[in-house]
């Protein structure tokens, strides 16, 4: 019986360490996707709950792509809800004279790279953050998972629930777009 | 795990990008880290609450099976109320055992209930016949 308890404790400790390892990067990814810290925190929390509920019993070697798969689903849901809300808002305010002002208000604030980079005063960091937030969501996620998190093509495809060819395409376009934007900043 | 773009055309700026992203992740403020910690603990507690469920389900299922088995055994071994009636105690043993074995037939039969209500009379009549023969 004590052996069983020890196994459970070890599993929970391993799970805790894994979540601690990925939580900061997950938050930054969600923040770049949503442009809002609070929304990002909520999405990461939902991803943790979903991952623990559905995939914690899987081998630890499979956790990384599975966690990002859950997070990616939450981010996609968030974008869908935002799109639907944007359509309703567009219909609601169709006759208003300040349509342009509303679109600007709903757009992510790409000039605000976040308090950390602002405090560091790092122009390169700001430029990268801005360039990443301007990328289409799938390209940004492919770049972050492949280049930052270091997942291989197969694991990235599993996380993004797409083919490996799609991952390569998204990453190629992301790299080209980022390089172009960063050269403009330089 | 090392990033996968080592052999691309842009290793230098990709490495710089990784470093910048790492710095931004490491420099999160205390309030944000506290919320992340609470979220992580809540997710783990959720798992802890879910773990005992299969054990309780198994125990409940086993208890239900044992109870069902006990009721079945008790039902098979317990004689019906008609066979243990005090009026039959004076009847011959053969007649008593006959009634006992036919409990279910009597209960499930469509015959008139009056026949079974007069069983005491028939038992007395049979005893009288045996006495007169003897």
Short mmCIF file of C-alpha atoms in Angstrom, two decimals:
data_model
loop_
_atom_site.label_atom_id
_atom_site.label_comp_id
_atom_site.label_asym_id
_atom_site.label_seq_id
_atom_site.Cartn_x
_atom_site.Cartn_y
_atom_site.Cartn_z
CA UNK A 1 0.00 0.00 0.00
CA UNK A 2 2.82 2.38 0.88
CA UNK A 3 4.42 1.57 -2.47
CA UNK A 4 1.24 2.62 -4.23
CA UNK A 5 1.19 5.89 -2.31
CA UNK A 6 4.81 6.51 -3.23
CA UNK A 7 4.07 5.92 -6.90
CA UNK A 8 1.17 8.37 -6.84
CA UNK A 9 3.30 10.95 -5.04
CA UNK A 10 6.11 10.53 -7.54
CA UNK A 11 3.69 10.89 -10.45
CA UNK A 12 2.22 14.04 -8.96
CA UNK A 13 5.68 15.46 -8.35
CA UNK A 14 6.69 14.71 -11.94
CA UNK A 15 3.48 16.28 -13.21
CA UNK A 16 4.02 19.35 -11.04
CA UNK A 17 7.56 19.74 -12.34
CA UNK A 18 6.40 19.40 -15.93
CA UNK A 19 3.70 22.04 -15.54
CA UNK A 20 6.17 24.31 -13.77
CA UNK A 21 8.57 23.84 -16.68
CA UNK A 22 6.07 24.81 -19.37
CA UNK A 23 3.84 27.35 -17.63
CA UNK A 24 5.92 30.47 -18.31
CA UNK A 25 6.39 29.75 -21.98
CA UNK A 26 2.76 28.77 -22.30
CA UNK A 27 1.74 32.06 -20.73
CA UNK A 28 3.95 34.09 -23.07
CA UNK A 29 2.56 32.20 -26.08
CA UNK A 30 -1.00 32.83 -24.94
CA UNK A 31 -0.18 36.46 -24.23
CA UNK A 32 1.22 36.95 -27.71
CA UNK A 33 -1.90 35.29 -29.16
CA UNK A 34 -4.42 37.32 -27.16
CA UNK A 35 -2.52 40.51 -26.41
CA UNK A 36 -3.88 40.41 -22.86
CA UNK A 37 -2.23 39.07 -19.71
CA UNK A 38 -5.45 38.17 -17.87
CA UNK A 39 -6.92 36.34 -20.85
CA UNK A 40 -3.64 34.50 -21.27
CA UNK A 41 -3.60 33.42 -17.62
CA UNK A 42 -7.15 32.10 -17.90
CA UNK A 43 -6.28 30.16 -21.04
CA UNK A 44 -3.17 28.63 -19.50
CA UNK A 45 -5.18 27.60 -16.45
CA UNK A 46 -7.80 25.97 -18.70
CA UNK A 47 -5.03 24.22 -20.60
CA UNK A 48 -3.56 22.87 -17.35
CA UNK A 49 -6.93 21.56 -16.25
CA UNK A 50 -7.62 19.97 -19.61
CA UNK A 51 -4.18 18.43 -19.82
CA UNK A 52 -4.35 16.96 -16.31
CA UNK A 53 -7.87 15.68 -16.90
CA UNK A 54 -7.20 13.98 -20.22
CA UNK A 55 -3.50 13.28 -20.59
CA UNK A 56 -1.84 13.07 -17.17
CA UNK A 57 -2.04 9.28 -17.30
CA UNK A 58 -0.01 9.19 -20.52
CA UNK A 59 3.75 8.56 -20.38
CA UNK A 60 5.69 11.65 -19.38
CA UNK A 61 7.64 11.54 -22.63
CA UNK A 62 4.42 12.34 -24.51
CA UNK A 63 3.34 15.21 -22.28
CA UNK A 64 4.97 18.13 -24.10
CA UNK A 65 3.08 17.94 -27.43
CA UNK A 66 -0.11 16.92 -25.63
CA UNK A 67 0.01 19.95 -23.33
CA UNK A 68 0.56 22.30 -26.23
CA UNK A 69 -2.20 20.53 -28.11
CA UNK A 70 -4.62 21.43 -25.31
CA UNK A 71 -3.29 25.00 -25.18
CA UNK A 72 -3.55 25.32 -28.96
CA UNK A 73 -7.18 24.19 -28.81
CA UNK A 74 -7.92 26.77 -26.13
CA UNK A 75 -6.27 29.49 -28.20
CA UNK A 76 -8.25 28.49 -31.28
CA UNK A 77 -11.47 28.56 -29.24
CA UNK A 78 -10.54 32.00 -27.96
CA UNK A 79 -9.96 33.27 -31.51
CA UNK A 80 -13.29 31.80 -32.67
CA UNK A 81 -15.17 33.45 -29.82
CA UNK A 82 -13.42 36.72 -30.54
CA UNK A 83 -14.29 36.47 -34.23
CA UNK A 84 -17.96 35.78 -33.50
CA UNK A 85 -18.08 38.60 -30.98
CA UNK A 86 -16.42 40.87 -33.53
CA UNK A 87 -19.08 40.02 -36.12
CA UNK A 88 -21.89 40.72 -33.67
CA UNK A 89 -20.26 43.97 -32.72
CA UNK A 90 -19.90 44.86 -36.40
CA UNK A 91 -23.61 44.21 -36.97
CA UNK A 92 -24.59 46.07 -33.83
CA UNK A 93 -22.55 49.14 -34.71
CA UNK A 94 -23.08 48.97 -38.45
CA UNK A 95 -24.90 52.31 -38.64
CA UNK A 96 -22.59 54.05 -36.28
CA UNK A 97 -20.20 56.68 -37.58
CA UNK A 98 -17.24 55.47 -35.54
CA UNK A 99 -16.65 52.05 -37.16
CA UNK A 100 -12.97 52.73 -37.60
CA UNK A 101 -12.57 53.69 -33.98
CA UNK A 102 -14.17 50.40 -32.87
CA UNK A 103 -11.84 48.33 -35.04
CA UNK A 104 -8.86 50.08 -33.58
CA UNK A 105 -10.15 49.48 -30.08
CA UNK A 106 -10.60 45.78 -30.75
CA UNK A 107 -7.23 45.26 -32.37
CA UNK A 108 -4.39 43.96 -30.17
CA UNK A 109 -2.08 46.66 -28.93
CA UNK A 110 1.07 45.74 -30.82
CA UNK A 111 2.88 48.83 -29.58
CA UNK A 112 2.83 47.46 -26.04
CA UNK A 113 5.33 44.59 -25.88
CA UNK A 114 4.57 43.91 -22.25
CA UNK A 115 5.98 45.30 -19.03
CA UNK A 116 9.02 43.06 -18.95
CA UNK A 117 10.47 44.04 -22.27
CA UNK A 118 9.58 47.65 -21.61
CA UNK A 119 11.48 47.60 -18.36
CA UNK A 120 14.46 45.94 -19.99
CA UNK A 121 14.50 48.65 -22.63
CA UNK A 122 15.49 46.02 -25.16
CA UNK A 123 14.71 47.23 -28.67
CA UNK A 124 15.38 43.84 -30.14
CA UNK A 125 12.96 42.25 -27.71
CA UNK A 126 10.31 44.81 -28.53
CA UNK A 127 10.82 44.32 -32.22
CA UNK A 128 10.54 40.55 -31.89
CA UNK A 129 7.46 40.77 -29.73
CA UNK A 130 5.77 43.14 -32.15
CA UNK A 131 6.69 41.02 -35.14
CA UNK A 132 5.39 37.87 -33.46
CA UNK A 133 2.06 39.44 -32.54
CA UNK A 134 1.61 40.52 -36.17
CA UNK A 135 2.00 36.96 -37.46
CA UNK A 136 -1.09 34.89 -38.26
CA UNK A 137 -1.89 32.61 -35.29
CA UNK A 138 -0.87 29.36 -36.97
CA UNK A 139 2.43 30.75 -38.19
CA UNK A 140 3.20 32.21 -34.77
CA UNK A 141 2.38 28.93 -33.03
CA UNK A 142 4.52 26.94 -35.46
CA UNK A 143 7.45 29.29 -34.88
CA UNK A 144 7.12 29.25 -31.08
CA UNK A 145 6.73 25.50 -30.80
CA UNK A 146 9.49 24.66 -33.26
CA UNK A 147 12.04 27.38 -32.55
CA UNK A 148 11.38 28.32 -28.94
CA UNK A 149 9.99 25.16 -27.35
CA UNK A 150 12.17 22.99 -29.59
CA UNK A 151 9.55 20.45 -30.63
CA UNK A 152 10.35 18.50 -33.78
CA UNK A 153 8.07 18.59 -36.81
CA UNK A 154 6.06 15.53 -35.78
CA UNK A 155 5.47 16.77 -32.23
CA UNK A 156 4.55 20.23 -33.51
CA UNK A 157 2.09 18.69 -35.93
CA UNK A 158 0.59 16.70 -33.05
CA UNK A 159 0.30 19.83 -30.92
CA UNK A 160 -1.26 21.87 -33.72
CA UNK A 161 -3.41 18.98 -34.95
CA UNK A 162 -2.29 19.37 -38.53
CA UNK A 163 0.01 17.58 -40.98
CA UNK A 164 3.78 17.82 -40.85
CA UNK A 165 3.69 19.49 -44.25
CA UNK A 166 1.45 22.21 -42.85
CA UNK A 167 3.90 22.77 -40.00
CA UNK A 168 6.76 23.22 -42.47
CA UNK A 169 4.69 25.63 -44.54
CA UNK A 170 3.61 27.68 -41.51
CA UNK A 171 7.17 27.81 -40.19
CA UNK A 172 8.65 28.79 -43.54
CA UNK A 173 6.20 31.65 -43.92
CA UNK A 174 6.72 32.70 -40.31
CA UNK A 175 10.49 32.84 -40.74
CA UNK A 176 10.21 34.87 -43.92
CA UNK A 177 7.74 37.28 -42.37
CA UNK A 178 9.74 37.70 -39.17
CA UNK A 179 12.98 38.28 -41.01
CA UNK A 180 11.35 40.92 -43.16
CA UNK A 181 9.82 42.70 -40.18
CA UNK A 182 12.96 42.58 -38.07
CA UNK A 183 15.06 43.95 -40.89
CA UNK A 184 12.68 46.91 -41.04
CA UNK A 185 13.25 47.53 -37.34
CA UNK A 186 17.02 47.36 -37.75
CA UNK B 1 15.61 20.01 -25.76
CA UNK B 2 17.51 21.95 -28.37
CA UNK B 3 15.63 24.03 -30.91
CA UNK B 4 15.20 22.49 -34.29
CA UNK B 5 16.36 25.25 -36.61
CA UNK B 6 20.10 24.80 -36.20
CA UNK B 7 20.65 24.15 -39.87
CA UNK B 8 18.46 26.92 -41.23
CA UNK B 9 19.72 29.98 -43.03
CA UNK B 10 19.25 32.14 -39.96
CA UNK B 11 20.78 30.42 -36.92
CA UNK B 12 22.12 33.63 -35.40
CA UNK B 13 18.94 35.62 -35.27
CA UNK B 14 16.92 32.54 -34.31
CA UNK B 15 19.25 31.95 -31.37
CA UNK B 16 18.86 35.59 -30.39
CA UNK B 17 15.10 35.26 -30.69
CA UNK B 18 15.15 32.25 -28.38
CA UNK B 19 17.23 34.14 -25.83
CA UNK B 20 14.93 37.13 -25.91
CA UNK B 21 11.86 34.95 -25.48
CA UNK B 22 13.52 33.09 -22.60
CA UNK B 23 14.33 36.40 -20.92
CA UNK B 24 10.75 37.57 -21.20
CA UNK B 25 9.50 34.29 -19.71
CA UNK B 26 11.99 34.39 -16.85
CA UNK B 27 11.21 38.01 -15.99
CA UNK B 28 7.51 37.55 -15.25
CA UNK B 29 6.36 39.54 -12.22
CA UNK B 30 5.55 38.01 -8.86
CA UNK B 31 1.80 38.47 -9.15
CA UNK B 32 1.72 36.60 -12.46
CA UNK B 33 3.90 33.80 -11.10
CA UNK B 34 1.60 33.52 -8.09
CA UNK B 35 -1.43 33.13 -10.36
CA UNK B 36 0.41 30.50 -12.41
CA UNK B 37 1.27 28.65 -9.22
CA UNK B 38 -2.35 28.69 -8.05
CA UNK B 39 -3.53 27.49 -11.44
CA UNK B 40 -1.04 24.63 -11.38
CA UNK B 41 -2.00 23.59 -7.85
CA UNK B 42 -5.71 23.71 -8.73
CA UNK B 43 -5.13 21.48 -11.74
CA UNK B 44 -3.20 18.98 -9.63
CA UNK B 45 -5.84 19.01 -6.88
CA UNK B 46 -8.44 18.25 -9.51
CA UNK B 47 -6.50 15.12 -10.39
CA UNK B 48 -6.16 14.21 -6.72
CA UNK B 49 -9.94 14.45 -6.30
CA UNK B 50 -10.52 12.28 -9.33
CA UNK B 51 -8.16 9.47 -8.35
CA UNK B 52 -10.27 7.78 -5.58
CA UNK B 53 -13.35 7.57 -7.76
CA UNK B 54 -12.53 4.21 -9.42
CA UNK B 55 -11.78 2.69 -6.00
CA UNK B 56 -15.14 3.77 -4.60
CA UNK B 57 -16.89 2.60 -7.73
CA UNK B 58 -15.30 -0.85 -7.42
CA UNK B 59 -16.15 -1.12 -3.72
CA UNK B 60 -19.74 -0.07 -4.33
CA UNK B 61 -20.12 -2.53 -7.18
CA UNK B 62 -18.68 -5.36 -5.09
CA UNK B 63 -21.00 -4.55 -2.17
CA UNK B 64 -24.00 -4.54 -4.48
CA UNK B 65 -23.00 -7.96 -5.89
CA UNK B 66 -22.56 -9.47 -2.43
CA UNK B 67 -25.92 -8.10 -1.30
CA UNK B 68 -27.62 -9.45 -4.41
CA UNK B 69 -26.05 -12.88 -3.91
CA UNK B 70 -27.07 -12.98 -0.25
CA UNK B 71 -30.66 -12.10 -1.11
CA UNK B 72 -30.76 -14.79 -3.78
CA UNK B 73 -29.44 -17.47 -1.40
CA UNK B 74 -31.87 -16.41 1.34
CA UNK B 75 -34.80 -16.50 -1.07
CA UNK B 76 -33.98 -20.02 -2.30
CA UNK B 77 -33.47 -21.49 1.19
CA UNK B 78 -36.45 -19.88 2.94
CA UNK B 79 -39.72 -21.97 2.69
CA UNK B 80 -42.94 -20.24 1.76
CA UNK B 81 -45.54 -19.20 4.38
CA UNK B 82 -48.15 -21.86 3.42
CA UNK B 83 -45.86 -24.83 4.06
CA UNK B 84 -45.03 -23.67 7.59
CA UNK B 85 -48.60 -23.12 8.67
CA UNK B 86 -49.34 -24.48 12.16
CA UNK B 87 -52.48 -26.30 10.96
CA UNK B 88 -50.38 -28.73 8.94
CA UNK B 89 -48.25 -29.75 11.88
CA UNK B 90 -50.72 -32.44 12.80
CA UNK B 91 -50.88 -33.86 9.28
CA UNK B 92 -48.77 -36.83 8.26
CA UNK B 93 -45.17 -36.21 7.34
CA UNK B 94 -45.72 -37.26 3.76
CA UNK B 95 -48.44 -34.72 3.26
CA UNK B 96 -46.35 -31.99 4.89
CA UNK B 97 -43.37 -32.65 2.68
CA UNK B 98 -45.65 -32.70 -0.33
CA UNK B 99 -46.98 -29.26 0.53
CA UNK B 100 -43.47 -27.93 1.04
CA UNK B 101 -42.29 -29.03 -2.35
CA UNK B 102 -45.31 -27.57 -4.08
CA UNK B 103 -45.16 -24.09 -2.61
CA UNK B 104 -44.32 -22.39 -5.86
CA UNK B 105 -46.99 -24.38 -7.73
CA UNK B 106 -49.62 -23.26 -5.27
CA UNK B 107 -48.58 -19.63 -5.44
CA UNK B 108 -48.33 -19.54 -9.20
CA UNK B 109 -51.40 -21.72 -9.90
CA UNK B 110 -54.62 -20.29 -11.32
CA UNK B 111 -56.82 -22.75 -9.33
CA UNK B 112 -59.45 -21.54 -6.96
CA UNK B 113 -58.14 -20.14 -3.71
CA UNK B 114 -60.99 -21.89 -1.90
CA UNK B 115 -59.24 -25.24 -2.36
CA UNK B 116 -56.19 -23.99 -0.50
CA UNK B 117 -58.28 -22.35 2.20
CA UNK B 118 -59.87 -25.80 2.97
CA UNK B 119 -56.56 -27.67 3.17
CA UNK B 120 -56.97 -28.00 6.92
CA UNK B 121 -60.27 -29.80 6.41
CA UNK B 122 -58.81 -32.16 3.79
CA UNK B 123 -55.88 -33.00 6.06
CA UNK B 124 -58.29 -33.81 8.93
CA UNK B 125 -60.44 -35.91 6.56
CA UNK B 126 -57.39 -37.89 5.39
CA UNK B 127 -56.36 -38.52 9.00
CA UNK B 128 -59.88 -39.74 9.83
CA UNK B 129 -59.78 -42.15 6.88
CA UNK B 130 -56.45 -43.56 8.01
CA UNK B 131 -57.75 -44.02 11.56
CA UNK B 132 -60.83 -45.84 10.34
CA UNK B 133 -58.73 -48.07 8.06
CA UNK B 134 -56.43 -48.88 10.94
#
